[in-house]
Coordinates of C-alpha atoms in Angstrom, one line a residue:
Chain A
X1 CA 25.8 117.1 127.3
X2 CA 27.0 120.7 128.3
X3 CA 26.1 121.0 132.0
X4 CA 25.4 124.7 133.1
X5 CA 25.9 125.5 136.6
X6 CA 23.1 128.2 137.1
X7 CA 20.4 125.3 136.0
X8 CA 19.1 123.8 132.9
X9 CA 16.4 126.3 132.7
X10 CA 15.9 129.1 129.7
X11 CA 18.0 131.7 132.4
X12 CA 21.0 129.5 132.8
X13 CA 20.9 129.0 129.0
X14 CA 20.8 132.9 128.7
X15 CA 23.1 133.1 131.2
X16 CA 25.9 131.0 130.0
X17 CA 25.2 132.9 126.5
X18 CA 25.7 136.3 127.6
X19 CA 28.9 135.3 129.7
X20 CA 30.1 133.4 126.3
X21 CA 29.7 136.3 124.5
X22 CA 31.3 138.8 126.6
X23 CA 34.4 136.4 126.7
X24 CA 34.4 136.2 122.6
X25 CA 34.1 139.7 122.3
X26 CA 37.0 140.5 125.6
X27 CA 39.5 137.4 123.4
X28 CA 38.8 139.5 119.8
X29 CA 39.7 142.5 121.6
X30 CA 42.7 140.7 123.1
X31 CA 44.1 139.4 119.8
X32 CA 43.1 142.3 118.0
X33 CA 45.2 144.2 120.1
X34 CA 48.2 141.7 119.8
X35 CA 48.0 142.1 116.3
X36 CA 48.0 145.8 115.9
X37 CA 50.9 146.1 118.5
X38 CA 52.6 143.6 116.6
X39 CA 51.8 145.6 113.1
X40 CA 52.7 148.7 114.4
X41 CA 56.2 147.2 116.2
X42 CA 56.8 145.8 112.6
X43 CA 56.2 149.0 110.5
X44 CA 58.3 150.9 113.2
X45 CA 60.9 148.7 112.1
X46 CA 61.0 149.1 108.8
X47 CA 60.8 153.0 109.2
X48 CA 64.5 152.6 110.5
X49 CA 65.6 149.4 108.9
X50 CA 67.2 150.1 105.2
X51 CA 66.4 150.1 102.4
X52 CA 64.6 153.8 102.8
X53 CA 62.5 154.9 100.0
X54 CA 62.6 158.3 99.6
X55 CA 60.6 159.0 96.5
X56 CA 57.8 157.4 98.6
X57 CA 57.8 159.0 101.5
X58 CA 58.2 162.4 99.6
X59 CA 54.6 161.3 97.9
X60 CA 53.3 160.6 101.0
X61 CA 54.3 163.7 102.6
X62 CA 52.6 166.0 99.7
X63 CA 49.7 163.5 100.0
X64 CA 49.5 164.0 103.6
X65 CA 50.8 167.4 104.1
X66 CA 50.3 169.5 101.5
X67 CA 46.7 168.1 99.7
X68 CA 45.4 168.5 103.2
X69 CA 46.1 171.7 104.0
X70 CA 42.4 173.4 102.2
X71 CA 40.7 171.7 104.7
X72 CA 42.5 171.4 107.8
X73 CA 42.6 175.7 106.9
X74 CA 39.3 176.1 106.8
X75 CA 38.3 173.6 109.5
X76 CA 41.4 176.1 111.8
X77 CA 39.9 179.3 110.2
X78 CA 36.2 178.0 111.2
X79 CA 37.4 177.0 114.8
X80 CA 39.2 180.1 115.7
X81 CA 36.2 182.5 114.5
X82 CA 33.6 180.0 116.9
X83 CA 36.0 180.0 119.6
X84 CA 35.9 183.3 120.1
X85 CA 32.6 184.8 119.9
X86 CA 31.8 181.7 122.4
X87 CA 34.8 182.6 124.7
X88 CA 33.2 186.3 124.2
X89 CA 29.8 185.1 125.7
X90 CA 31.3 183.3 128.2
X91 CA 33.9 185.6 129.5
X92 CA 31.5 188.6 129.2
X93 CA 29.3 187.7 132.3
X94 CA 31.9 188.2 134.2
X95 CA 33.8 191.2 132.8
X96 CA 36.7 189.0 131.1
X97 CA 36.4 190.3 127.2
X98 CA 40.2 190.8 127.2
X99 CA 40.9 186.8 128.1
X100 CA 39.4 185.6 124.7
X101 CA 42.4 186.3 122.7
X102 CA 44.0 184.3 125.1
X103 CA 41.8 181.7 125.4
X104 CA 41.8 181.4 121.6
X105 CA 45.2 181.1 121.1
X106 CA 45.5 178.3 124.0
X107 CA 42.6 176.6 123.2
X108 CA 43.7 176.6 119.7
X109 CA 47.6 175.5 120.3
X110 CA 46.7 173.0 122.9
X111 CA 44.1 170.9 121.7
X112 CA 41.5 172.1 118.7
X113 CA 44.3 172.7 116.3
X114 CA 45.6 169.2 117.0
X115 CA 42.6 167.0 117.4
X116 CA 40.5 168.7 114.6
X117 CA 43.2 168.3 112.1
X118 CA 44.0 165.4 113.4
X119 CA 40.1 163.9 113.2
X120 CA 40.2 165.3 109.7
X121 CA 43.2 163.7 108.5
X122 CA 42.0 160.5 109.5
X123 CA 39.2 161.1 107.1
X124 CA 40.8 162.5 104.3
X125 CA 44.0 160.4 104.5
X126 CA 43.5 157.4 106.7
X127 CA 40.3 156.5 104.6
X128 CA 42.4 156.7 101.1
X129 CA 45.3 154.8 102.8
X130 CA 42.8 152.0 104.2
X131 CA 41.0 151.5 100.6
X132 CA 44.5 151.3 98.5
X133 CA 45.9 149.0 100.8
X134 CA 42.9 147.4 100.8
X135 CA 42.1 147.3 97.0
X136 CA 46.1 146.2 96.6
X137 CA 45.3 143.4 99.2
X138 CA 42.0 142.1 97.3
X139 CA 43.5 142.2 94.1
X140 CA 46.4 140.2 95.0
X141 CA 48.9 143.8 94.5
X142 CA 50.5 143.1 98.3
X143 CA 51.1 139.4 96.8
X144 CA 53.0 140.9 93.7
X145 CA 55.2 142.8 95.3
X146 CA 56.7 140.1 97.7
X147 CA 57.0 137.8 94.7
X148 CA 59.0 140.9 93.4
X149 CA 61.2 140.5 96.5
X150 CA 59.7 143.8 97.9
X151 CA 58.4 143.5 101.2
X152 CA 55.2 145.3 101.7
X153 CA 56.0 146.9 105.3
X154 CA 59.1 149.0 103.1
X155 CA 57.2 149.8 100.8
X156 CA 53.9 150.5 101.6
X157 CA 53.6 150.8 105.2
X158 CA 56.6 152.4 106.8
X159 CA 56.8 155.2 104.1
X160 CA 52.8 156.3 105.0
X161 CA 54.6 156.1 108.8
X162 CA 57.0 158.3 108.9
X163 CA 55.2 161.0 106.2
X164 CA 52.0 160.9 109.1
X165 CA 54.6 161.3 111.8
X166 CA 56.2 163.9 110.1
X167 CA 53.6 166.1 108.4
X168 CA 50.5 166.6 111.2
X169 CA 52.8 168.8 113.0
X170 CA 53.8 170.6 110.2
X171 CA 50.0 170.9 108.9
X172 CA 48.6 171.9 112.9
X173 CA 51.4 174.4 113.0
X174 CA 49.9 176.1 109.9
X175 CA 46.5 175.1 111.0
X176 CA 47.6 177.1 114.6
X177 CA 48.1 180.5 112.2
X178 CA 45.1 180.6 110.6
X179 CA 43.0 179.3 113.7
X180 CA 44.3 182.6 115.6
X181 CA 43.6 184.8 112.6
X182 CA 40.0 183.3 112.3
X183 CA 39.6 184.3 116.3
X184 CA 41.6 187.7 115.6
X185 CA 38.9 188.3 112.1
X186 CA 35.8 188.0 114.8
X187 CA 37.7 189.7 117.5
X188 CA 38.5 193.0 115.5
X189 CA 35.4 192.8 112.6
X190 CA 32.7 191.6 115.0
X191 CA 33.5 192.1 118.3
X192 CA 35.7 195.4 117.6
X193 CA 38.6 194.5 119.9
X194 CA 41.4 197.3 119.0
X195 CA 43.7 195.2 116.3
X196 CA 46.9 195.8 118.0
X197 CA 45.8 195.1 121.9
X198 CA 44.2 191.7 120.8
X199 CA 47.9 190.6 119.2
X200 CA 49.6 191.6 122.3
X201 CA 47.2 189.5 124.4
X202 CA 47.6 186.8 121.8
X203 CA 51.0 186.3 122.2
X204 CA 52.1 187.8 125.7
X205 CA 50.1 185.2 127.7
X206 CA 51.6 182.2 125.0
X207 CA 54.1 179.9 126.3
X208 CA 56.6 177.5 124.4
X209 CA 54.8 174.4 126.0
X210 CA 51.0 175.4 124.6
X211 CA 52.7 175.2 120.8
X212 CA 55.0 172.3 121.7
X213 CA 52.2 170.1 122.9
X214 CA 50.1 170.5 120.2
X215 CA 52.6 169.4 117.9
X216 CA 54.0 166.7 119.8
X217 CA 50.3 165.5 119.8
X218 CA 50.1 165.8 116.2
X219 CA 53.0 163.7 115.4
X220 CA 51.2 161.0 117.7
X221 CA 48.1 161.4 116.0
X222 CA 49.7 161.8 112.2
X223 CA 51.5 157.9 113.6
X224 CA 47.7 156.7 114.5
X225 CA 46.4 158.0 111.8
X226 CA 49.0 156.1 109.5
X227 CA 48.8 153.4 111.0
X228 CA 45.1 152.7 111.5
X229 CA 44.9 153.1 107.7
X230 CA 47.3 150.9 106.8
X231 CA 46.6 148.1 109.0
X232 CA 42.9 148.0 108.3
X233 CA 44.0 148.2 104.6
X234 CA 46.3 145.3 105.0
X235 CA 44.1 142.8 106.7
X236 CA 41.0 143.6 104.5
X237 CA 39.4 140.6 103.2
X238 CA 36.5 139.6 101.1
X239 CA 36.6 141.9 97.6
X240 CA 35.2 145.4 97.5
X241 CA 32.7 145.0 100.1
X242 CA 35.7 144.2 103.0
X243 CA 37.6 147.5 101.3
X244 CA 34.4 149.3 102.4
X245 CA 34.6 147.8 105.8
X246 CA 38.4 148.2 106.0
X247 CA 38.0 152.4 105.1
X248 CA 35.1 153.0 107.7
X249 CA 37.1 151.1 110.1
X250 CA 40.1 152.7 109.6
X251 CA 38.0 156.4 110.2
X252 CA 36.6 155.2 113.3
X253 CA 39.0 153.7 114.9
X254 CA 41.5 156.3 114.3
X255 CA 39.1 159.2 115.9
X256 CA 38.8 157.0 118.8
X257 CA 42.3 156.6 119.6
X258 CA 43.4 160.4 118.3
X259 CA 40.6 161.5 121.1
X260 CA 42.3 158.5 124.0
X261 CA 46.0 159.3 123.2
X262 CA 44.6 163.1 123.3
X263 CA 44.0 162.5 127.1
X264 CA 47.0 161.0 127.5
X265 CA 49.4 163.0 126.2
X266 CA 47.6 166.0 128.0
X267 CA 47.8 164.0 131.2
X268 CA 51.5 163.8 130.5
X269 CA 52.4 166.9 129.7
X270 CA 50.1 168.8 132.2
X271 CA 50.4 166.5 135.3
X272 CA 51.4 168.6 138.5
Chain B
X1 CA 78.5 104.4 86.8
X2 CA 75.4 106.4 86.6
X3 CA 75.1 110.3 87.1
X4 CA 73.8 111.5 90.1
X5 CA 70.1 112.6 89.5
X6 CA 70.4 116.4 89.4
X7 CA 68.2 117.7 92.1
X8 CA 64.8 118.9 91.4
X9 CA 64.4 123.3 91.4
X10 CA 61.6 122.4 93.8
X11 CA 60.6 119.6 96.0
X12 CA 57.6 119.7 98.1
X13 CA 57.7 116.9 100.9
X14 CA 54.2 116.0 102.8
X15 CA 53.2 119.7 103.0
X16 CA 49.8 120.1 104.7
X17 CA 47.5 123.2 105.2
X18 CA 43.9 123.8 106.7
X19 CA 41.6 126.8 107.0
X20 CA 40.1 125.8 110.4
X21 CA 38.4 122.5 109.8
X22 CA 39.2 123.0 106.3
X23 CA 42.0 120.9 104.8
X24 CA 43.0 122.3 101.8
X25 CA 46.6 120.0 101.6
X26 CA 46.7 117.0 103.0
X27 CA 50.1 116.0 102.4
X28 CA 51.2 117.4 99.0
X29 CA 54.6 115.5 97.3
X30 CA 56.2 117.3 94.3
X31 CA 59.4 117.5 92.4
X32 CA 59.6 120.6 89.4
X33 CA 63.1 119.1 87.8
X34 CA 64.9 122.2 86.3
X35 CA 63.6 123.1 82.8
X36 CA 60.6 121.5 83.0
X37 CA 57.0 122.6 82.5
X38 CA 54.4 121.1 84.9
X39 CA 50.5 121.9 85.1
X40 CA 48.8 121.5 88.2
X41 CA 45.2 120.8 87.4
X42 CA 42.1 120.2 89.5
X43 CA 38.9 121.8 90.7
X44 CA 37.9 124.9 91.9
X45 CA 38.4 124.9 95.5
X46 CA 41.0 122.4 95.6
X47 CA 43.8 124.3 96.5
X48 CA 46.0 124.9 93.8
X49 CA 46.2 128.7 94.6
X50 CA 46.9 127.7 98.0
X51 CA 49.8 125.2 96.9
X52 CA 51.5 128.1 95.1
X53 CA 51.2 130.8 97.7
X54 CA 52.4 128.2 100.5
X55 CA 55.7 127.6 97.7
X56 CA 56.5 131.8 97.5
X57 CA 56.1 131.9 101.4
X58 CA 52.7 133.8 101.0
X59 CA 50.9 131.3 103.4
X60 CA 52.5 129.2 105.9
X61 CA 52.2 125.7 105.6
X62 CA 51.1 123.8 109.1
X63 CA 54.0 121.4 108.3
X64 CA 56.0 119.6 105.4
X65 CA 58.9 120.3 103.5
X66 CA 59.6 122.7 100.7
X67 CA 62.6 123.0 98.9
X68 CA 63.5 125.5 96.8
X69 CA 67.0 124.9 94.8
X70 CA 67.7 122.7 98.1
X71 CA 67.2 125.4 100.6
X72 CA 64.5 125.0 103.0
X73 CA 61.8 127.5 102.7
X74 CA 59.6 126.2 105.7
X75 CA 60.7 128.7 108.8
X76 CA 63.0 130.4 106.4
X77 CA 64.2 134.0 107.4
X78 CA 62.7 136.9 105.9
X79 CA 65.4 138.6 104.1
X80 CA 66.6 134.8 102.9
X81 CA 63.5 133.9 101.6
X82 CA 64.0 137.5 99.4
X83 CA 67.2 136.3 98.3
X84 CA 65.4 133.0 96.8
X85 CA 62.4 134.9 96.3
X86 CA 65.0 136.6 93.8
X87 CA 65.1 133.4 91.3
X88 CA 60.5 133.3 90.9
X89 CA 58.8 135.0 88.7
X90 CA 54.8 135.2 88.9
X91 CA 52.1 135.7 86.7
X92 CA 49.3 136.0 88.9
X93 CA 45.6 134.9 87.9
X94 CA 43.9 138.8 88.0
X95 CA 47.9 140.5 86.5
X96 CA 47.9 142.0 90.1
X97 CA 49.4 145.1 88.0
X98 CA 50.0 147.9 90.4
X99 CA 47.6 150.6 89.4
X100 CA 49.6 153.3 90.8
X101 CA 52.4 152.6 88.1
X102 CA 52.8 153.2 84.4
X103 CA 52.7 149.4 82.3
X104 CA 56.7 150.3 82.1
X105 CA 57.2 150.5 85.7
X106 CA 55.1 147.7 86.6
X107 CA 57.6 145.7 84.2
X108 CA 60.6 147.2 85.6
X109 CA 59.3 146.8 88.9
X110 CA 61.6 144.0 89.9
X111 CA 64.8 145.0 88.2
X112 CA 64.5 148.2 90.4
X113 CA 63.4 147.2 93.3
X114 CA 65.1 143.8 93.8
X115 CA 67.8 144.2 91.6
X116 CA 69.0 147.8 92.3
X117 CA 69.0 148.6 88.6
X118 CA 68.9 152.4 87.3
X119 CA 65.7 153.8 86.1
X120 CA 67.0 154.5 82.4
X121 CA 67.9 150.8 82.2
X122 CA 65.4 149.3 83.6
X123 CA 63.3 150.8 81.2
X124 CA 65.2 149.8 78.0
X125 CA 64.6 146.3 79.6
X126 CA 60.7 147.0 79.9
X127 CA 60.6 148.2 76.3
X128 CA 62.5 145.2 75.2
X129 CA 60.4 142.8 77.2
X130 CA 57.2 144.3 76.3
X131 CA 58.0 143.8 72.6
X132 CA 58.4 140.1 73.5
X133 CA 55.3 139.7 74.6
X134 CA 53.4 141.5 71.3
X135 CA 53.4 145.1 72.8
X136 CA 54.5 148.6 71.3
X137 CA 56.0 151.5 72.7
X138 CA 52.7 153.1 73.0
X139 CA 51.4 151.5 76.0
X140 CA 54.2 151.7 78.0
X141 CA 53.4 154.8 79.7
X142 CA 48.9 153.8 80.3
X143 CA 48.1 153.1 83.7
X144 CA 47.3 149.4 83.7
X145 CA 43.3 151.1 84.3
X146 CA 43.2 152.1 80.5
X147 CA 44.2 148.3 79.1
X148 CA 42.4 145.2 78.0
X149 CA 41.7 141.9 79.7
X150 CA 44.7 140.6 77.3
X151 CA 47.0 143.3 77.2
X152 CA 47.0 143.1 81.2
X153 CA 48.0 139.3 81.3
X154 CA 50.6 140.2 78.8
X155 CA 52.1 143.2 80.7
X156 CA 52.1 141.0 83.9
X157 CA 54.0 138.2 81.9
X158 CA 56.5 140.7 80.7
X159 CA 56.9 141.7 84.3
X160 CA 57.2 138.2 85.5
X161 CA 60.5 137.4 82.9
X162 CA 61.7 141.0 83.1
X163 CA 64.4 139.6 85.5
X164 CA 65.2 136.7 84.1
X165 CA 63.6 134.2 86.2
X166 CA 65.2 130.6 86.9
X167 CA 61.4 129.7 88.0
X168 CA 58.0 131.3 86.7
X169 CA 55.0 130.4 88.4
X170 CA 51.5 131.0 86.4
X171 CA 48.2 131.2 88.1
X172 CA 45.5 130.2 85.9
X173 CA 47.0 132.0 82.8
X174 CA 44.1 131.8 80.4
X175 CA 40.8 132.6 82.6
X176 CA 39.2 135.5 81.6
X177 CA 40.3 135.6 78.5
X178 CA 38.2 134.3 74.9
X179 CA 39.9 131.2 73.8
X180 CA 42.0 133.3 71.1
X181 CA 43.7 135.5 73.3
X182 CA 43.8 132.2 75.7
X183 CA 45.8 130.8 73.1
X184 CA 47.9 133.6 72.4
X185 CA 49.1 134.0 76.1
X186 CA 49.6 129.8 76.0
X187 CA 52.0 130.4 73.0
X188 CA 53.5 133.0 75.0
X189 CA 54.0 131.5 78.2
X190 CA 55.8 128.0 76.1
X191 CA 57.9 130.5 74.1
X192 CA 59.3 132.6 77.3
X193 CA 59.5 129.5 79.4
X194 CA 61.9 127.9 76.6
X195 CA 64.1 131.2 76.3
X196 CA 65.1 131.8 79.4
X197 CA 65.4 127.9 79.9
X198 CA 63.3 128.1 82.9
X199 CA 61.3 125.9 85.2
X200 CA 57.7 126.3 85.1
X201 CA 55.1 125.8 87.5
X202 CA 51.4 126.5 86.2
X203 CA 48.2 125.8 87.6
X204 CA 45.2 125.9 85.7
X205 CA 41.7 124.4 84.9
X206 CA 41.9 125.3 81.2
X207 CA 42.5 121.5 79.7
X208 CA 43.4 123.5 76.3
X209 CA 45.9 125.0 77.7
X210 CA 47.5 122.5 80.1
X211 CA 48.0 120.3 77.0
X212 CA 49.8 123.5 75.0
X213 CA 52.2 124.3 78.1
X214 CA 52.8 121.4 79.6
X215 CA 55.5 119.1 79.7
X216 CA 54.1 116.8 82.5
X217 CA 50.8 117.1 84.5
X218 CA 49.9 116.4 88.0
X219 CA 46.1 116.8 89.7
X220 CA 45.7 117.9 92.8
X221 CA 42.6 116.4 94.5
X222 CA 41.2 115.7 98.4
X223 CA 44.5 117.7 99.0
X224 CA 47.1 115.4 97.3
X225 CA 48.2 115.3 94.2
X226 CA 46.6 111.8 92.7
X227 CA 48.0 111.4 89.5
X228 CA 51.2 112.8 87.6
X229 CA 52.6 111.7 84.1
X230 CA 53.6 113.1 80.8
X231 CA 50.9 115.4 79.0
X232 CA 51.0 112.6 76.0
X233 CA 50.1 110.0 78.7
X234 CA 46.9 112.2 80.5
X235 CA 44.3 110.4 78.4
X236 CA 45.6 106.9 79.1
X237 CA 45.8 107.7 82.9
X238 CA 43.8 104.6 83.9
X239 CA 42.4 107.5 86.8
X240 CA 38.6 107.8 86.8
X241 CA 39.6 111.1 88.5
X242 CA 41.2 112.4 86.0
X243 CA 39.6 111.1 83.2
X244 CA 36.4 113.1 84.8
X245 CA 38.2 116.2 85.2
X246 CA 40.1 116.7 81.8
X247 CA 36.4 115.2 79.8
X248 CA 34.5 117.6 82.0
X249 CA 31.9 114.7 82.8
X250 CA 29.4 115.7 85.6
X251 CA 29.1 112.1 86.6
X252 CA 32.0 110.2 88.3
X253 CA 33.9 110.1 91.8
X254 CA 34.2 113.8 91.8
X255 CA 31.1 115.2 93.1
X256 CA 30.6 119.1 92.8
X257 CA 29.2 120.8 95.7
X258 CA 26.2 122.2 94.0
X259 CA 22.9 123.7 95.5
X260 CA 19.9 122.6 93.5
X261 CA 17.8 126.0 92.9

């Protein structure tokens, strides 16, 4: 018989319980963690290791980079046209109006540009990569191909890497474009900023580093994104009902660590 | 003298596997003798799937030996299990067709991928191999989406000889199908194995169709296999197992795990 050293009473019982659980719940997160490291050290491998499949990777990147661009635009143009009639109410109360160009172009280049396309991506794409790995899990797909001497991390998995690794950036420099011209659309049409002045504040007060961490953010968050989707795809289990569970995890858990490595990497770049 | 016995394409040697307290093998011996056609039969549930994915290195098995063409599989490197990966061909119990591929690329699949051939040929081989298996020109460009039960099975067996295997392994071949078509893919399956002179390794619960492909029979039950003889000699087994299993009798030492409503 299990002793319990707070008492036999209903408490200890509870007690032992709650302690039990948090320790299940701290060892999934332990192993779960393993496990995605592992994944993730695997898949980097494979990125480098040949064979290299090309063709792939080139679907992946128009898939990634160039199907996404509609809405990671209109998510930039929609950012950039809020950001600055809020800078504009903010910097108004203390006679700043000439900052929000500024403001919008930093606040764009340094982190909305990134994270938003970032979040979005990891709807769009890391949802679609999570429920086709998935689907090619359940119907026994990821099975085929290894009995075709293919291994699976070649071909599915490190060519979704490097495409994510390679086109956030690309999409959040585009995305940093039309985010400005969404600010410089409110600034001149609503706000009527003189056209040229608002430019010259755009980009006199710009420095390398605001552009180059943003993009160096989305390349980490283009890898999460990837990678998130594929391993939730690859360990989904139990027909079409883990495929659902496998997307909407794949979403979540994406946003979560795009917004932690967001900290991070800002943290890196902008420790004194 | 006598000749040495030649050694058997694959040789399974006290190979167990469990699911946490589930033991699915519990010490699984098994010889496939080059050429020859053996049916794995038993129940649902009694891990003839699992046998076949622990043999292609898809599961791992707790411990055992298996032995494919003499080389260990068991702990075998990954890019050396590819290599003898290279001699199986599978037909797998759904076709497992990738979706994202036209029915010729799905057959070419292998020659491309694992055998670095060009695209051009590797198509003249799908065309080739799809005619084998009772298939025009005209599907070869569907997505595996627009095709029938049938016409999938037969598309995955063209992919599973389009390189020439030494070994084919088929996963319940017939379920799914109505019992024509069943027999169609049975005549099939006995008429690809015997071309290529391959060994064959099928697992099925169809009696009707163990008795068309096979050349020998073993059943797999309580995670070993419990009988194995010639096809001619499975209804003179003297096993109350399997002469439960291949009559279909609800009474007898097998019990079904059934839930009365």
């Amino acid at each position: 018989m299990l002793a319990l050293p707070y008492g036999s009473g209903r408490r200890g019982v509870m007690l032992v319980h709650f302690v039990a659980g948090i320790g299940r719940a701290v060892i999934a997160f332990v192993v779960t963690t393993g496990r995605l490291a592992r994944f993730a050290g695997n898949g980097l491998y494979h990125c480098a290791a040949p064979p290299i499949y090309p063709l792939l990777i080139g679907r992946q990147m128009l898939s990634i980079g160039y199907f996404s661009l509609p809405v990671v635009g209109l998510t930039a143009v929609f950012t950039g046209m809020v950001l600055a009639l809020q800078v504009y109410v903010g910097s108004s109360r203390f006679n700043a109006e000439s900052a929000v160009a500024t403001i919008v172009v930093i606040g764009i280049t340094r982190e909305l540009g990134p994270v938003l396309a970032g979040l979005m991506v990891a709807g769009r794409v890391g949802a679609a990569m999570a429920a086709e790995i998935g689907t090619m899990r359940v119907t026994e797909q990821i099975d085929a191909l290894v009995t075709l001497s293919t291994n699976p991390f070649k071909y599915l998995v490190a060519p979704r890497l490097i495409a994510g690794t390679l086109m956030l950036p690309a999409l959040v420099f585009v995305a940093d474009i039309i985010g400005v011209l969404g600010g410089f659309l409110i600034g001149t049409g609503r706000l009527d900023f003189n056209g040229g002045t608002y430019l010259k504040n755009t980009f006199d007060f710009l420095e390398t580093i605001d552009v180059v961490s943003g993009l160096v953010k989305a390349a980490v968050f283009g890898f999460i994104v990837s990678l998130m989707g594929c391993y939730n795809g690859f360990h989904s289990a139990g027909g079409a009902a883990g495929v659902g569970r496998a997307t909407t995890n794949s979403v979540v858990s994406a946003s979560v660590l795009i917004l932690a490595a967001d900290y991070i990497i800002t943290e890196l770049f902008f420790a004194k | 003298m006598n000749a040495p016995a030649p050694s058997p394409k694959i040789s399974l040697r006290d190979v167990h596997r469990a699911f946490g307290a589930k033991v699915v093998l519990a010490g699984v011996d098994l010889d496939l003798a080059a050429g020859e056609s053996l049916v794995i039969i038993g129940g649902s549930g009694t891990g003839k799937s699992v046998l076949l994915k622990c043999i292609l290195g898809l599961l791992r098995p707790e411990c055992g030996s298996i032995k494919i063409d003499g080389a260990e599989m068991v702990g075998i490197r990954a890019a050396e299990r590819e290599r003898v990966v290279r001699k199986i061909g599978m037909l797998f119990q759904g076709a497992a067709l990738f979706d994202s591929l036209t029915v010729w690329e799905n057959v070419a699949f292998g020659l491309v991928q694992a055998h670095g051939m060009s695209r051009r040929a590797a198509r003249a081989v799908a065309a080739t191999t799809l005619a084998k298996v009772g298939l025009g020109a005209d599907v070869m460009e569907l997505r595996p989406a627009a095709l029938s039960g049938g016409m999938k099975k037969r598309v995955a067996l063209a992919r599973a000889i389009a390189t020439r295997p030494e070994i084919i392994f088929f996963d319940e071949p017939t379920t799914g199908l109505d019992p024509i078509m069943g027999d169609v893919i049975n005549d099939l399956v006995v008429s690809c194995v015997r071309d290529l002179g391959a060994a064959a390794l099928s697992i099925t619960h169809d009696m009707a169709s163990a008795r068309k492909i096979a050349d020998r029979v073993a059943m797999l039950h309580g995670g070993k296999i419990i009988w194995s003889g010639p096809v001619a000699a499975i209804d003179h087994s003297d096993n109350p197992y399997v002469d439960q299993f291949i009559h279909g009798y609800a009474q007898g030492p097998i019990q079904m795990e059934v839930l009365a409503p």
